[in-house]
């Protein structure tokens, strides 16, 4: 009896996954079968080499990992494009000596999303996020990599949610 209940439970779960009725990520891709992420140019005043490519690839990876959409180079059902518009560091807290105790790296991207199957879902929006780090640390090497990865994780998830979920 226990084995039968387990088997029926497994069949029930697989039926939801295979027919696309429910997505564990909350993504609603509609009838879309493909997506493309065009290269996000770095147009920020302060240019950090490589962050544009990293962002483009992380957005592609997130969409591939959380949907069943195929990545296309052109003529996709869903299109993401835009540019990195801000990359700056600003002090956020001060010490008693009027020096910075912490700095904040902020990155902002402008995103244009096109849904060729449902144009009413198209948008153009600015997304930004930040990473705080000690003022005595230099924004190079591991600190820069950690900061950029944390910011991009949040930015790509926010873009994914805005485009593909109704949360």
JSON list of C-alpha atoms in Angstrom, two decimals:
[
{"chain": "A", "resi": 1, "resn": "UNK", "atom": "CA", "xyz": [0.00, 0.00, 0.00]},
{"chain": "A", "resi": 2, "resn": "UNK", "atom": "CA", "xyz": [2.84, 2.35, 0.89]},
{"chain": "A", "resi": 3, "resn": "UNK", "atom": "CA", "xyz": [4.59, 1.64, -2.43]},
{"chain": "A", "resi": 4, "resn": "UNK", "atom": "CA", "xyz": [1.40, 2.38, -4.35]},
{"chain": "A", "resi": 5, "resn": "UNK", "atom": "CA", "xyz": [0.95, 5.72, -2.59]},
{"chain": "A", "resi": 6, "resn": "UNK", "atom": "CA", "xyz": [4.58, 6.62, -3.33]},
{"chain": "A", "resi": 7, "resn": "UNK", "atom": "CA", "xyz": [4.20, 5.65, -6.99]},
{"chain": "A", "resi": 8, "resn": "UNK", "atom": "CA", "xyz": [1.00, 7.69, -7.36]},
{"chain": "A", "resi": 9, "resn": "UNK", "atom": "CA", "xyz": [2.64, 10.68, -5.68]},
{"chain": "A", "resi": 10, "resn": "UNK", "atom": "CA", "xyz": [5.61, 10.49, -8.07]},
{"chain": "A", "resi": 11, "resn": "UNK", "atom": "CA", "xyz": [3.31, 10.24, -11.10]},
{"chain": "A", "resi": 12, "resn": "UNK", "atom": "CA", "xyz": [1.30, 13.21, -9.86]},
{"chain": "A", "resi": 13, "resn": "UNK", "atom": "CA", "xyz": [4.44, 15.38, -9.46]},
{"chain": "A", "resi": 14, "resn": "UNK", "atom": "CA", "xyz": [5.87, 14.38, -12.85]},
{"chain": "A", "resi": 15, "resn": "UNK", "atom": "CA", "xyz": [2.57, 15.10, -14.58]},
{"chain": "A", "resi": 16, "resn": "UNK", "atom": "CA", "xyz": [2.70, 18.71, -13.40]},
{"chain": "A", "resi": 17, "resn": "UNK", "atom": "CA", "xyz": [6.29, 19.14, -14.50]},
{"chain": "A", "resi": 18, "resn": "UNK", "atom": "CA", "xyz": [5.95, 17.54, -17.92]},
{"chain": "A", "resi": 19, "resn": "UNK", "atom": "CA", "xyz": [2.81, 19.30, -19.08]},
{"chain": "A", "resi": 20, "resn": "UNK", "atom": "CA", "xyz": [4.02, 22.72, -18.08]},
{"chain": "A", "resi": 21, "resn": "UNK", "atom": "CA", "xyz": [1.03, 23.46, -15.85]},
{"chain": "A", "resi": 22, "resn": "UNK", "atom": "CA", "xyz": [3.19, 24.57, -12.96]},
{"chain": "A", "resi": 23, "resn": "UNK", "atom": "CA", "xyz": [6.64, 26.05, -12.81]},
{"chain": "A", "resi": 24, "resn": "UNK", "atom": "CA", "xyz": [8.60, 25.83, -9.58]},
{"chain": "A", "resi": 25, "resn": "UNK", "atom": "CA", "xyz": [10.28, 29.17, -10.42]},
{"chain": "A", "resi": 26, "resn": "UNK", "atom": "CA", "xyz": [6.96, 30.93, -11.04]},
{"chain": "A", "resi": 27, "resn": "UNK", "atom": "CA", "xyz": [7.96, 31.69, -14.64]},
{"chain": "A", "resi": 28, "resn": "UNK", "atom": "CA", "xyz": [5.19, 32.16, -17.18]},
{"chain": "A", "resi": 29, "resn": "UNK", "atom": "CA", "xyz": [6.65, 31.91, -20.66]},
{"chain": "A", "resi": 30, "resn": "UNK", "atom": "CA", "xyz": [3.26, 31.53, -22.33]},
{"chain": "A", "resi": 31, "resn": "UNK", "atom": "CA", "xyz": [3.59, 30.05, -25.80]},
{"chain": "A", "resi": 32, "resn": "UNK", "atom": "CA", "xyz": [7.18, 31.27, -26.16]},
{"chain": "A", "resi": 33, "resn": "UNK", "atom": "CA", "xyz": [9.73, 28.69, -27.18]},
{"chain": "A", "resi": 34, "resn": "UNK", "atom": "CA", "xyz": [12.88, 30.78, -27.52]},
{"chain": "A", "resi": 35, "resn": "UNK", "atom": "CA", "xyz": [14.66, 33.79, -26.06]},
{"chain": "A", "resi": 36, "resn": "UNK", "atom": "CA", "xyz": [17.64, 35.92, -26.92]},
{"chain": "A", "resi": 37, "resn": "UNK", "atom": "CA", "xyz": [19.80, 38.19, -24.83]},
{"chain": "A", "resi": 38, "resn": "UNK", "atom": "CA", "xyz": [21.55, 40.81, -26.93]},
{"chain": "A", "resi": 39, "resn": "UNK", "atom": "CA", "xyz": [24.92, 42.08, -25.72]},
{"chain": "A", "resi": 40, "resn": "UNK", "atom": "CA", "xyz": [24.56, 44.70, -22.96]},
{"chain": "A", "resi": 41, "resn": "UNK", "atom": "CA", "xyz": [27.02, 47.49, -23.84]},
{"chain": "A", "resi": 42, "resn": "UNK", "atom": "CA", "xyz": [28.80, 49.21, -20.96]},
{"chain": "A", "resi": 43, "resn": "UNK", "atom": "CA", "xyz": [27.89, 52.89, -21.29]},
{"chain": "A", "resi": 44, "resn": "UNK", "atom": "CA", "xyz": [28.69, 53.85, -17.70]},
{"chain": "A", "resi": 45, "resn": "UNK", "atom": "CA", "xyz": [30.99, 56.81, -17.09]},
{"chain": "A", "resi": 46, "resn": "UNK", "atom": "CA", "xyz": [33.39, 54.58, -15.16]},
{"chain": "A", "resi": 47, "resn": "UNK", "atom": "CA", "xyz": [34.24, 51.62, -17.40]},
{"chain": "A", "resi": 48, "resn": "UNK", "atom": "CA", "xyz": [35.24, 48.35, -15.79]},
{"chain": "A", "resi": 49, "resn": "UNK", "atom": "CA", "xyz": [36.41, 45.91, -18.51]},
{"chain": "A", "resi": 50, "resn": "UNK", "atom": "CA", "xyz": [34.46, 42.68, -18.90]},
{"chain": "A", "resi": 51, "resn": "UNK", "atom": "CA", "xyz": [31.40, 43.50, -16.81]},
{"chain": "A", "resi": 52, "resn": "UNK", "atom": "CA", "xyz": [29.23, 43.83, -19.92]},
{"chain": "A", "resi": 53, "resn": "UNK", "atom": "CA", "xyz": [30.02, 40.31, -21.13]},
{"chain": "A", "resi": 54, "resn": "UNK", "atom": "CA", "xyz": [29.62, 38.89, -17.62]},
{"chain": "A", "resi": 55, "resn": "UNK", "atom": "CA", "xyz": [26.19, 40.47, -17.23]},
{"chain": "A", "resi": 56, "resn": "UNK", "atom": "CA", "xyz": [24.97, 39.26, -20.62]},
{"chain": "A", "resi": 57, "resn": "UNK", "atom": "CA", "xyz": [26.08, 35.69, -19.88]},
{"chain": "A", "resi": 58, "resn": "UNK", "atom": "CA", "xyz": [24.59, 35.66, -16.37]},
{"chain": "A", "resi": 59, "resn": "UNK", "atom": "CA", "xyz": [21.21, 36.81, -17.68]},
{"chain": "A", "resi": 60, "resn": "UNK", "atom": "CA", "xyz": [21.30, 34.11, -20.38]},
{"chain": "A", "resi": 61, "resn": "UNK", "atom": "CA", "xyz": [22.26, 31.45, -17.83]},
{"chain": "A", "resi": 62, "resn": "UNK", "atom": "CA", "xyz": [19.49, 32.43, -15.39]},
{"chain": "A", "resi": 63, "resn": "UNK", "atom": "CA", "xyz": [16.79, 32.26, -18.07]},
{"chain": "A", "resi": 64, "resn": "UNK", "atom": "CA", "xyz": [18.10, 28.94, -19.39]},
{"chain": "A", "resi": 65, "resn": "UNK", "atom": "CA", "xyz": [18.27, 27.44, -15.91]},
{"chain": "A", "resi": 66, "resn": "UNK", "atom": "CA", "xyz": [14.82, 28.58, -14.78]},
{"chain": "A", "resi": 67, "resn": "UNK", "atom": "CA", "xyz": [12.78, 28.02, -17.95]},
{"chain": "A", "resi": 68, "resn": "UNK", "atom": "CA", "xyz": [12.49, 25.50, -20.76]},
{"chain": "A", "resi": 69, "resn": "UNK", "atom": "CA", "xyz": [13.12, 28.18, -23.40]},
{"chain": "A", "resi": 70, "resn": "UNK", "atom": "CA", "xyz": [15.79, 27.68, -26.06]},
{"chain": "A", "resi": 71, "resn": "UNK", "atom": "CA", "xyz": [18.51, 30.28, -26.50]},
{"chain": "A", "resi": 72, "resn": "UNK", "atom": "CA", "xyz": [18.47, 31.85, -29.97]},
{"chain": "A", "resi": 73, "resn": "UNK", "atom": "CA", "xyz": [20.76, 34.34, -31.69]},
{"chain": "A", "resi": 74, "resn": "UNK", "atom": "CA", "xyz": [17.95, 36.07, -33.60]},
{"chain": "A", "resi": 75, "resn": "UNK", "atom": "CA", "xyz": [14.18, 36.04, -34.21]},
{"chain": "A", "resi": 76, "resn": "UNK", "atom": "CA", "xyz": [13.40, 34.76, -30.71]},
{"chain": "A", "resi": 77, "resn": "UNK", "atom": "CA", "xyz": [9.97, 34.97, -29.09]},
{"chain": "A", "resi": 78, "resn": "UNK", "atom": "CA", "xyz": [11.38, 36.87, -26.07]},
{"chain": "A", "resi": 79, "resn": "UNK", "atom": "CA", "xyz": [14.13, 39.45, -26.49]},
{"chain": "A", "resi": 80, "resn": "UNK", "atom": "CA", "xyz": [16.21, 41.14, -23.79]},
{"chain": "A", "resi": 81, "resn": "UNK", "atom": "CA", "xyz": [18.48, 44.05, -24.66]},
{"chain": "A", "resi": 82, "resn": "UNK", "atom": "CA", "xyz": [19.87, 47.16, -23.07]},
{"chain": "A", "resi": 83, "resn": "UNK", "atom": "CA", "xyz": [22.98, 48.69, -21.61]},
{"chain": "A", "resi": 84, "resn": "UNK", "atom": "CA", "xyz": [24.89, 49.11, -18.37]},
{"chain": "A", "resi": 85, "resn": "UNK", "atom": "CA", "xyz": [24.27, 52.75, -17.53]},
{"chain": "A", "resi": 86, "resn": "UNK", "atom": "CA", "xyz": [25.89, 53.20, -14.11]},
{"chain": "A", "resi": 87, "resn": "UNK", "atom": "CA", "xyz": [28.93, 51.78, -12.38]},
{"chain": "A", "resi": 88, "resn": "UNK", "atom": "CA", "xyz": [30.05, 53.93, -9.49]},
{"chain": "A", "resi": 89, "resn": "UNK", "atom": "CA", "xyz": [31.50, 53.85, -5.99]},
{"chain": "A", "resi": 90, "resn": "UNK", "atom": "CA", "xyz": [30.33, 56.19, -3.25]},
{"chain": "A", "resi": 91, "resn": "UNK", "atom": "CA", "xyz": [31.14, 56.40, 0.47]},
{"chain": "A", "resi": 92, "resn": "UNK", "atom": "CA", "xyz": [28.14, 55.49, 2.63]},
{"chain": "A", "resi": 93, "resn": "UNK", "atom": "CA", "xyz": [29.30, 55.71, 6.24]},
{"chain": "A", "resi": 94, "resn": "UNK", "atom": "CA", "xyz": [31.87, 57.94, 7.90]},
{"chain": "A", "resi": 95, "resn": "UNK", "atom": "CA", "xyz": [34.19, 57.55, 10.85]},
{"chain": "A", "resi": 96, "resn": "UNK", "atom": "CA", "xyz": [34.76, 60.12, 13.59]},
{"chain": "A", "resi": 97, "resn": "UNK", "atom": "CA", "xyz": [37.70, 61.40, 11.53]},
{"chain": "A", "resi": 98, "resn": "UNK", "atom": "CA", "xyz": [35.40, 62.23, 8.60]},
{"chain": "A", "resi": 99, "resn": "UNK", "atom": "CA", "xyz": [36.79, 59.43, 6.46]},
{"chain": "A", "resi": 100, "resn": "UNK", "atom": "CA", "xyz": [34.78, 56.71, 4.79]},
{"chain": "A", "resi": 101, "resn": "UNK", "atom": "CA", "xyz": [34.17, 53.55, 6.82]},
{"chain": "A", "resi": 102, "resn": "UNK", "atom": "CA", "xyz": [32.28, 51.79, 4.03]},
{"chain": "A", "resi": 103, "resn": "UNK", "atom": "CA", "xyz": [31.92, 52.23, 0.30]},
{"chain": "A", "resi": 104, "resn": "UNK", "atom": "CA", "xyz": [29.08, 51.16, -1.94]},
{"chain": "A", "resi": 105, "resn": "UNK", "atom": "CA", "xyz": [29.42, 49.91, -5.51]},
{"chain": "A", "resi": 106, "resn": "UNK", "atom": "CA", "xyz": [26.23, 50.50, -7.48]},
{"chain": "A", "resi": 107, "resn": "UNK", "atom": "CA", "xyz": [25.52, 49.07, -10.91]},
{"chain": "A", "resi": 108, "resn": "UNK", "atom": "CA", "xyz": [22.45, 50.01, -12.95]},
{"chain": "A", "resi": 109, "resn": "UNK", "atom": "CA", "xyz": [21.22, 48.57, -16.23]},
{"chain": "A", "resi": 110, "resn": "UNK", "atom": "CA", "xyz": [18.56, 49.78, -18.61]},
{"chain": "A", "resi": 111, "resn": "UNK", "atom": "CA", "xyz": [16.58, 46.82, -19.98]},
{"chain": "A", "resi": 112, "resn": "UNK", "atom": "CA", "xyz": [14.26, 46.64, -22.95]},
{"chain": "A", "resi": 113, "resn": "UNK", "atom": "CA", "xyz": [12.15, 43.49, -23.00]},
{"chain": "A", "resi": 114, "resn": "UNK", "atom": "CA", "xyz": [10.15, 42.48, -26.04]},
{"chain": "A", "resi": 115, "resn": "UNK", "atom": "CA", "xyz": [7.62, 39.66, -26.09]},
{"chain": "A", "resi": 116, "resn": "UNK", "atom": "CA", "xyz": [6.87, 39.15, -29.79]},
{"chain": "A", "resi": 117, "resn": "UNK", "atom": "CA", "xyz": [3.88, 36.92, -28.98]},
{"chain": "A", "resi": 118, "resn": "UNK", "atom": "CA", "xyz": [2.31, 39.23, -26.37]},
{"chain": "A", "resi": 119, "resn": "UNK", "atom": "CA", "xyz": [3.48, 42.82, -27.06]},
{"chain": "A", "resi": 120, "resn": "UNK", "atom": "CA", "xyz": [1.44, 44.19, -24.15]},
{"chain": "A", "resi": 121, "resn": "UNK", "atom": "CA", "xyz": [4.09, 42.65, -21.84]},
{"chain": "A", "resi": 122, "resn": "UNK", "atom": "CA", "xyz": [6.94, 44.69, -23.39]},
{"chain": "A", "resi": 123, "resn": "UNK", "atom": "CA", "xyz": [8.76, 47.13, -21.13]},
{"chain": "A", "resi": 124, "resn": "UNK", "atom": "CA", "xyz": [11.77, 49.38, -20.79]},
{"chain": "A", "resi": 125, "resn": "UNK", "atom": "CA", "xyz": [12.97, 49.76, -17.23]},
{"chain": "A", "resi": 126, "resn": "UNK", "atom": "CA", "xyz": [16.00, 50.67, -15.15]},
{"chain": "A", "resi": 127, "resn": "UNK", "atom": "CA", "xyz": [17.25, 48.09, -12.63]},
{"chain": "A", "resi": 128, "resn": "UNK", "atom": "CA", "xyz": [19.98, 48.74, -10.08]},
{"chain": "A", "resi": 129, "resn": "UNK", "atom": "CA", "xyz": [21.55, 47.13, -7.08]},
{"chain": "A", "resi": 130, "resn": "UNK", "atom": "CA", "xyz": [24.57, 47.69, -4.83]},
{"chain": "A", "resi": 131, "resn": "UNK", "atom": "CA", "xyz": [27.26, 46.00, -2.78]},
{"chain": "A", "resi": 132, "resn": "UNK", "atom": "CA", "xyz": [28.79, 47.48, 0.39]},
{"chain": "A", "resi": 133, "resn": "UNK", "atom": "CA", "xyz": [32.43, 46.83, 1.26]},
{"chain": "A", "resi": 134, "resn": "UNK", "atom": "CA", "xyz": [34.95, 48.22, 3.78]},
{"chain": "A", "resi": 135, "resn": "UNK", "atom": "CA", "xyz": [36.56, 51.49, 2.76]},
{"chain": "A", "resi": 136, "resn": "UNK", "atom": "CA", "xyz": [40.04, 50.10, 3.43]},
{"chain": "A", "resi": 137, "resn": "UNK", "atom": "CA", "xyz": [39.49, 47.38, 0.78]},
{"chain": "A", "resi": 138, "resn": "UNK", "atom": "CA", "xyz": [40.38, 48.08, -2.82]},
{"chain": "A", "resi": 139, "resn": "UNK", "atom": "CA", "xyz": [37.74, 47.30, -5.44]},
{"chain": "A", "resi": 140, "resn": "UNK", "atom": "CA", "xyz": [39.96, 44.88, -7.37]},
{"chain": "A", "resi": 141, "resn": "UNK", "atom": "CA", "xyz": [40.46, 41.15, -7.61]},
{"chain": "A", "resi": 142, "resn": "UNK", "atom": "CA", "xyz": [38.30, 39.08, -5.29]},
{"chain": "A", "resi": 143, "resn": "UNK", "atom": "CA", "xyz": [36.47, 42.06, -3.82]},
{"chain": "A", "resi": 144, "resn": "UNK", "atom": "CA", "xyz": [35.41, 43.27, -7.28]},
{"chain": "A", "resi": 145, "resn": "UNK", "atom": "CA", "xyz": [34.46, 39.77, -8.40]},
{"chain": "A", "resi": 146, "resn": "UNK", "atom": "CA", "xyz": [32.36, 39.16, -5.28]},
{"chain": "A", "resi": 147, "resn": "UNK", "atom": "CA", "xyz": [30.67, 42.57, -5.60]},
{"chain": "A", "resi": 148, "resn": "UNK", "atom": "CA", "xyz": [29.84, 42.16, -9.29]},
{"chain": "A", "resi": 149, "resn": "UNK", "atom": "CA", "xyz": [28.57, 38.59, -8.85]},
{"chain": "A", "resi": 150, "resn": "UNK", "atom": "CA", "xyz": [26.32, 39.56, -5.94]},
{"chain": "A", "resi": 151, "resn": "UNK", "atom": "CA", "xyz": [24.95, 42.59, -7.80]},
{"chain": "A", "resi": 152, "resn": "UNK", "atom": "CA", "xyz": [24.39, 40.63, -11.01]},
{"chain": "A", "resi": 153, "resn": "UNK", "atom": "CA", "xyz": [22.65, 37.80, -9.16]},
{"chain": "A", "resi": 154, "resn": "UNK", "atom": "CA", "xyz": [20.14, 40.29, -7.80]},
{"chain": "A", "resi": 155, "resn": "UNK", "atom": "CA", "xyz": [19.78, 42.28, -11.04]},
{"chain": "A", "resi": 156, "resn": "UNK", "atom": "CA", "xyz": [19.22, 39.24, -13.24]},
{"chain": "A", "resi": 157, "resn": "UNK", "atom": "CA", "xyz": [16.65, 37.83, -10.82]},
{"chain": "A", "resi": 158, "resn": "UNK", "atom": "CA", "xyz": [14.81, 41.18, -10.74]},
{"chain": "A", "resi": 159, "resn": "UNK", "atom": "CA", "xyz": [14.80, 41.31, -14.57]},
{"chain": "A", "resi": 160, "resn": "UNK", "atom": "CA", "xyz": [13.62, 37.69, -14.77]},
{"chain": "A", "resi": 161, "resn": "UNK", "atom": "CA", "xyz": [10.80, 38.41, -12.30]},
{"chain": "A", "resi": 162, "resn": "UNK", "atom": "CA", "xyz": [9.71, 41.56, -14.14]},
{"chain": "A", "resi": 163, "resn": "UNK", "atom": "CA", "xyz": [9.61, 39.81, -17.50]},
{"chain": "A", "resi": 164, "resn": "UNK", "atom": "CA", "xyz": [8.48, 36.28, -16.73]},
{"chain": "A", "resi": 165, "resn": "UNK", "atom": "CA", "xyz": [6.56, 36.21, -13.46]},
{"chain": "A", "resi": 166, "resn": "UNK", "atom": "CA", "xyz": [3.45, 37.86, -12.18]},
{"chain": "A", "resi": 167, "resn": "UNK", "atom": "CA", "xyz": [4.75, 38.23, -8.63]}
]
